[in-house]
């Protein structure tokens, strides 16, 4: 039985240690100042969510009234459920597509072809959402100039162009497709990195044992990728309340019932009221969003500990 | 005794009157701080020279604070929140009404009534200033009319379908039908629409200015009726006819099918690439710009500016941006007298605000502008001409801050105004048509209820208008939905406006 006792050097007192590492502490000062000024001090703004505040006059304490109003507004709950629905479906679809694309890329033997394909699929990620929206408005236009509708009409599938982005029934589908186009390529990077790390010896052994491509993918590649897929899902789940730009640029009056999310709701409360916005109310919405985001993050952290044996925070 | 008391009172009155003038005299400020957006000359465009010239003419130090144009109201709000308010600021209609309501702005009613400008006899748009009054009080000064949109129609398309410019809704509908079905661009393909707009309803007041033939007398937001009572226009009978016209226009293909997702630039492109033949857009300078767009695309460039259809009340004249003095200004009378009341003085100061600084923005020298380019123009000595834009080389200036066409006052008699020599005829024609057929937009004061519910209410209304226009809902279904969701908010806002 091994009864070796591990040696633990005696720690020096704090002050001498600080003196020893003074240079590092000095270098840390700007980071600390940045964190305090831009991350911690703004947290005092939470105070405004309990006030009525129009910037001109001093804030008036109203207690929980902003939250009462918030929870009584049907549009708020619609925005909340849209946020969850759009984010979760988008996350699952984008991650799924990224995995499939990574597996396909991994099967490519021609190194130049593989790199070219990777470069092409990464490009959409660098296109701003405003440009992406303009491009897809053209592609999905309900006129004969719209690529999709002109194909559908020429094939005789439809008589009249479908207004994909102007109808609640089709908007969500179009939104997911556009998001997959925009984000899938970029999402493959992390999966490709994992795939590259798999020991080729395992594939060789499997080949000797008579495994074909499909079996190698199913019994070697997928299990190796599983941990990364879960990690990506967990990390992104914590960010699902931050949906704004991709929705905002594709939104229009006819699809607000399916496209209004919490961030756009705050935007319209601020700029569409015709009066001076009540910043207390919009701060309350922001606080609620942050609390939901934090809760999700804690759940993810718990899930991560269970699945991976370590947390994400 | 009575006589003695009367005599004493009379002497006291005379003495007080003798003392009064000194205190009532307006004190000339030493320095004025102004907070301005990009509609006033920017630094790269010669702001320093403008400031020097203004100081030379007034004898007052001018401090200009000019945030980035797109972030102007964000920065202004931060400035207001800080409590360090500038003497003078430029405000859009929404901020003007709200700031006046919150006591941020100095009441200039009396100052304006006694001003040199108002009593000069040179005012041409005095109703613009009257339209700025909130509960009978004036808190801001507009140097020019707000402007608005008129409807332009392609003459070549009318000729192609052998029709005249429409004057009634029925004629308008017939022209739209012909523009869709009779191949007005003569390319042998049915690929045209009558008109296009950026959405069925605009994002800012007066909301309906891009589709006036369809809305006519309807207005989907809050306004004061003839009795002076605030109402929600969305609930008025005129909206039914308007939404039915929109539905007819969209389902019959008169209105471009992508209207919901169009931006204004998309619409301009559709006009210039011969996809549409009718386009409602800004009167004035834009008449020339649209003409140039058509010329650049090798299309016939003649556009007819249409008067409002018979029975329609006319185009909306936007509430113009205003110059307002803050209520914390130490010497508001002095700032009014020496800054605002000189802006349209009919002489050198008005010339400075309208055309800029000599030999910077304009010149009378013999010279060639943009030499060596295909835009080069040579002027003789003594001929007024704008110079090449310092910030955007390859273009020339067209004005300084005040638009010479929509300025609220003429120059003094005998003072040279180059307007007639430099403004193009289509610009003047569309401006004149607009001026003759426009009505002032309403200034809607802010209330707590407005701040609380109008965001949700506007989203609801815009959605219902779009759905009725596209045939996804009937008017009755839309109103049933409105009663369920929005009527309560609407009533609260209307009541709060009428209680003010």
Coordinates of N, CA, C and O in Angstrom, one line a residue, chain B residues 34-55 62-69 72 90 143 323 339 343 349 351-362 386-392 397-403:
Chain B
X34 N -24.3 76.7 -28.3 CA -25.4 76.0 -29.1 C -25.1 74.6 -29.3 O -23.9 74.2 -29.4
X35 N -26.1 73.8 -29.2 CA -26.0 72.3 -29.4 C -26.7 72.0 -30.7 O -27.9 72.1 -30.8
X36 N -26.0 71.5 -31.7 CA -26.5 71.4 -33.0 C -26.3 70.0 -33.6 O -25.3 69.3 -33.3
X37 N -27.1 69.6 -34.6 CA -26.9 68.3 -35.3 C -26.2 68.6 -36.6 O -25.8 69.8 -36.9
X38 N -26.1 67.6 -37.5 CA -25.4 67.8 -38.7 C -26.1 68.6 -39.8 O -25.6 68.8 -40.9
X39 N -27.2 69.2 -39.5 CA -27.9 70.1 -40.4 C -27.3 71.5 -40.5 O -27.5 72.2 -41.4
X40 N -26.4 71.7 -39.5 CA -25.7 73.0 -39.5 C -24.2 72.6 -39.9 O -23.8 71.5 -39.7
X41 N -23.6 73.5 -40.6 CA -22.3 73.3 -41.2 C -21.3 72.5 -40.2 O -21.2 72.9 -39.0
X42 N -20.7 71.4 -40.7 CA -19.9 70.6 -39.9 C -18.4 71.1 -39.9 O -18.1 71.9 -40.8
X43 N -17.6 70.5 -39.1 CA -16.2 70.9 -39.0 C -15.5 70.8 -40.4 O -14.8 71.7 -40.8
X44 N -15.6 69.6 -41.0 CA -14.9 69.4 -42.3 C -15.4 70.3 -43.4 O -14.8 70.5 -44.4
X45 N -16.6 70.8 -43.2 CA -17.3 71.7 -44.2 C -17.1 73.2 -43.9 O -17.7 74.0 -44.5
X46 N -16.2 73.5 -43.0 CA -15.9 75.0 -42.8 C -16.7 75.6 -41.6 O -17.0 76.7 -41.6
X47 N -16.9 74.8 -40.5 CA -17.6 75.3 -39.4 C -16.8 76.4 -38.7 O -17.4 77.4 -38.2
X48 N -15.5 76.3 -38.7 CA -14.7 77.3 -38.1 C -14.9 78.7 -38.8 O -15.1 79.7 -38.1
X49 N -14.9 78.7 -40.1 CA -15.1 80.0 -40.8 C -16.5 80.5 -40.6 O -16.7 81.7 -40.5
X50 N -17.5 79.6 -40.5 CA -18.9 80.0 -40.3 C -18.9 80.7 -38.9 O -19.5 81.7 -38.7
X51 N -18.3 80.0 -37.9 CA -18.3 80.6 -36.5 C -17.7 81.9 -36.5 O -18.2 82.9 -35.9
X52 N -16.5 82.1 -37.2 CA -15.8 83.4 -37.2 C -16.7 84.5 -37.8 O -16.8 85.6 -37.3
X53 N -17.4 84.1 -38.9 CA -18.2 85.1 -39.6 C -19.4 85.5 -38.7 O -19.8 86.7 -38.6
X54 N -20.0 84.5 -38.1 CA -21.1 84.8 -37.2 C -20.7 85.7 -36.0 O -21.4 86.7 -35.7
X55 N -19.5 85.4 -35.5 CA -19.0 86.2 -34.4 C -18.7 87.6 -34.8 O -19.0 88.6 -34.1
X62 N -19.3 82.6 -30.0 CA -20.2 81.4 -30.2 C -19.5 80.1 -29.9 O -18.4 79.9 -30.5
X63 N -20.1 79.3 -29.0 CA -19.5 78.0 -28.8 C -20.4 76.9 -29.4 O -21.6 76.9 -29.1
X64 N -19.9 76.2 -30.3 CA -20.7 75.2 -31.0 C -20.4 73.8 -30.5 O -19.2 73.4 -30.5
X65 N -21.4 73.0 -30.1 CA -21.2 71.6 -29.7 C -22.0 70.8 -30.7 O -23.2 71.0 -30.8
X66 N -21.3 70.0 -31.5 CA -22.0 69.3 -32.6 C -21.6 67.8 -32.5 O -20.6 67.4 -33.1
X67 N -22.4 67.0 -31.8 CA -22.1 65.6 -31.8 C -22.3 65.0 -33.2 O -22.9 65.7 -34.1
X68 N -22.0 63.7 -33.4 CA -22.2 63.0 -34.7 C -23.7 63.1 -34.9 O -24.5 62.9 -34.0
X69 N -24.1 63.3 -36.2 CA -25.5 63.6 -36.5 C -26.4 62.4 -36.1 O -27.4 62.6 -35.6
X72 N -27.0 62.3 -32.4 CA -27.3 63.6 -31.8 C -28.3 63.5 -30.6 O -28.0 64.1 -29.5
X90 N -31.0 72.4 -31.1 CA -31.9 72.1 -32.2 C -32.7 70.9 -31.8 O -32.1 69.9 -31.3
X143 N -36.7 78.2 -38.7 CA -36.2 79.1 -39.7 C -36.8 78.8 -41.1 O -36.7 79.6 -42.0
X323 N -35.3 75.7 -33.2 CA -34.2 76.2 -32.3 C -34.9 76.6 -31.0 O -35.8 77.4 -31.0
X339 N -29.4 85.9 -31.1 CA -29.2 84.6 -31.9 C -30.4 84.3 -32.8 O -30.3 84.3 -34.0
X343 N -31.5 85.4 -37.1 CA -31.3 84.4 -38.1 C -31.9 84.7 -39.4 O -31.4 84.4 -40.5
X349 N -26.7 88.3 -42.0 CA -26.8 87.1 -41.1 C -27.7 86.0 -41.8 O -27.4 84.8 -41.7
X351 N -28.1 85.6 -44.9 CA -27.3 85.1 -46.0 C -26.3 84.1 -45.6 O -26.1 83.1 -46.2
X352 N -25.7 84.4 -44.4 CA -24.7 83.4 -43.8 C -25.4 82.1 -43.5 O -24.9 81.0 -43.8
X353 N -26.6 82.1 -42.8 CA -27.3 80.9 -42.5 C -27.8 80.2 -43.7 O -27.9 78.9 -43.7
X354 N -28.1 80.9 -44.8 CA -28.7 80.3 -46.0 C -27.6 79.8 -46.9 O -27.7 78.7 -47.5
X355 N -26.6 80.6 -47.2 CA -25.6 80.3 -48.2 C -24.2 80.0 -47.7 O -23.4 79.5 -48.5
X356 N -23.9 80.3 -46.5 CA -22.6 80.0 -45.9 C -21.7 81.2 -46.0 O -22.1 82.4 -46.0
X357 N -20.4 80.9 -46.0 CA -19.3 81.9 -45.9 C -18.7 82.1 -47.3 O -18.5 81.2 -48.1
X358 N -18.6 83.4 -47.6 CA -18.0 83.7 -49.0 C -16.6 83.1 -49.1 O -15.8 83.2 -48.2
X359 N -16.3 82.6 -50.3 CA -15.1 82.0 -50.7 C -14.8 80.7 -49.9 O -13.7 80.2 -50.0
X360 N -15.7 80.2 -49.2 CA -15.6 78.9 -48.6 C -16.7 78.0 -49.2 O -16.5 77.0 -49.8
X361 N -18.0 78.5 -49.0 CA -19.1 77.7 -49.5 C -19.6 78.3 -50.8 O -20.2 77.6 -51.6
X362 N -19.5 79.6 -51.0 CA -19.9 80.2 -52.3 C -18.9 81.3 -52.6 O -18.0 81.6 -51.8
X386 N -22.0 78.2 -56.0 CA -21.6 77.4 -54.9 C -20.2 76.8 -55.3 O -20.0 76.5 -56.4
X387 N -19.4 76.6 -54.2 CA -18.1 76.0 -54.5 C -18.1 74.5 -54.2 O -19.1 73.9 -53.8
X388 N -17.0 73.8 -54.5 CA -16.9 72.4 -54.3 C -17.0 72.0 -52.8 O -16.4 72.7 -52.0
X389 N -17.8 71.0 -52.5 CA -18.0 70.6 -51.2 C -16.7 70.1 -50.6 O -16.0 69.3 -51.2
X390 N -16.3 70.7 -49.4 CA -15.0 70.3 -48.8 C -15.0 68.9 -48.3 O -13.9 68.2 -48.3
X391 N -16.1 68.4 -47.8 CA -16.2 67.1 -47.2 C -16.4 66.0 -48.3 O -16.0 64.9 -48.2
X392 N -17.2 66.4 -49.3 CA -17.5 65.4 -50.4 C -17.1 66.0 -51.7 O -17.9 66.5 -52.5
X397 N -21.9 72.6 -52.9 CA -22.9 72.9 -51.9 C -24.2 73.3 -52.6 O -24.2 73.8 -53.7
X398 N -25.3 73.1 -51.9 CA -26.6 73.6 -52.4 C -27.3 74.6 -51.4 O -28.2 75.2 -51.8
X399 N -26.8 74.6 -50.2 CA -27.3 75.5 -49.2 C -26.4 75.4 -48.0 O -25.5 74.6 -47.9
X400 N -26.6 76.3 -47.0 CA -25.9 76.2 -45.7 C -27.0 75.5 -44.8 O -27.4 74.3 -45.1
X401 N -27.5 76.1 -43.8 CA -28.4 75.5 -42.9 C -29.9 75.7 -43.4 O -30.7 74.8 -43.4
X402 N -30.2 76.9 -43.8 CA -31.6 77.2 -44.2 C -31.7 77.0 -45.7 O -30.9 77.4 -46.5
X403 N -32.8 76.2 -46.0 CA -33.1 75.9 -47.4 C -33.7 77.2 -48.0 O -34.7 77.7 -47.5

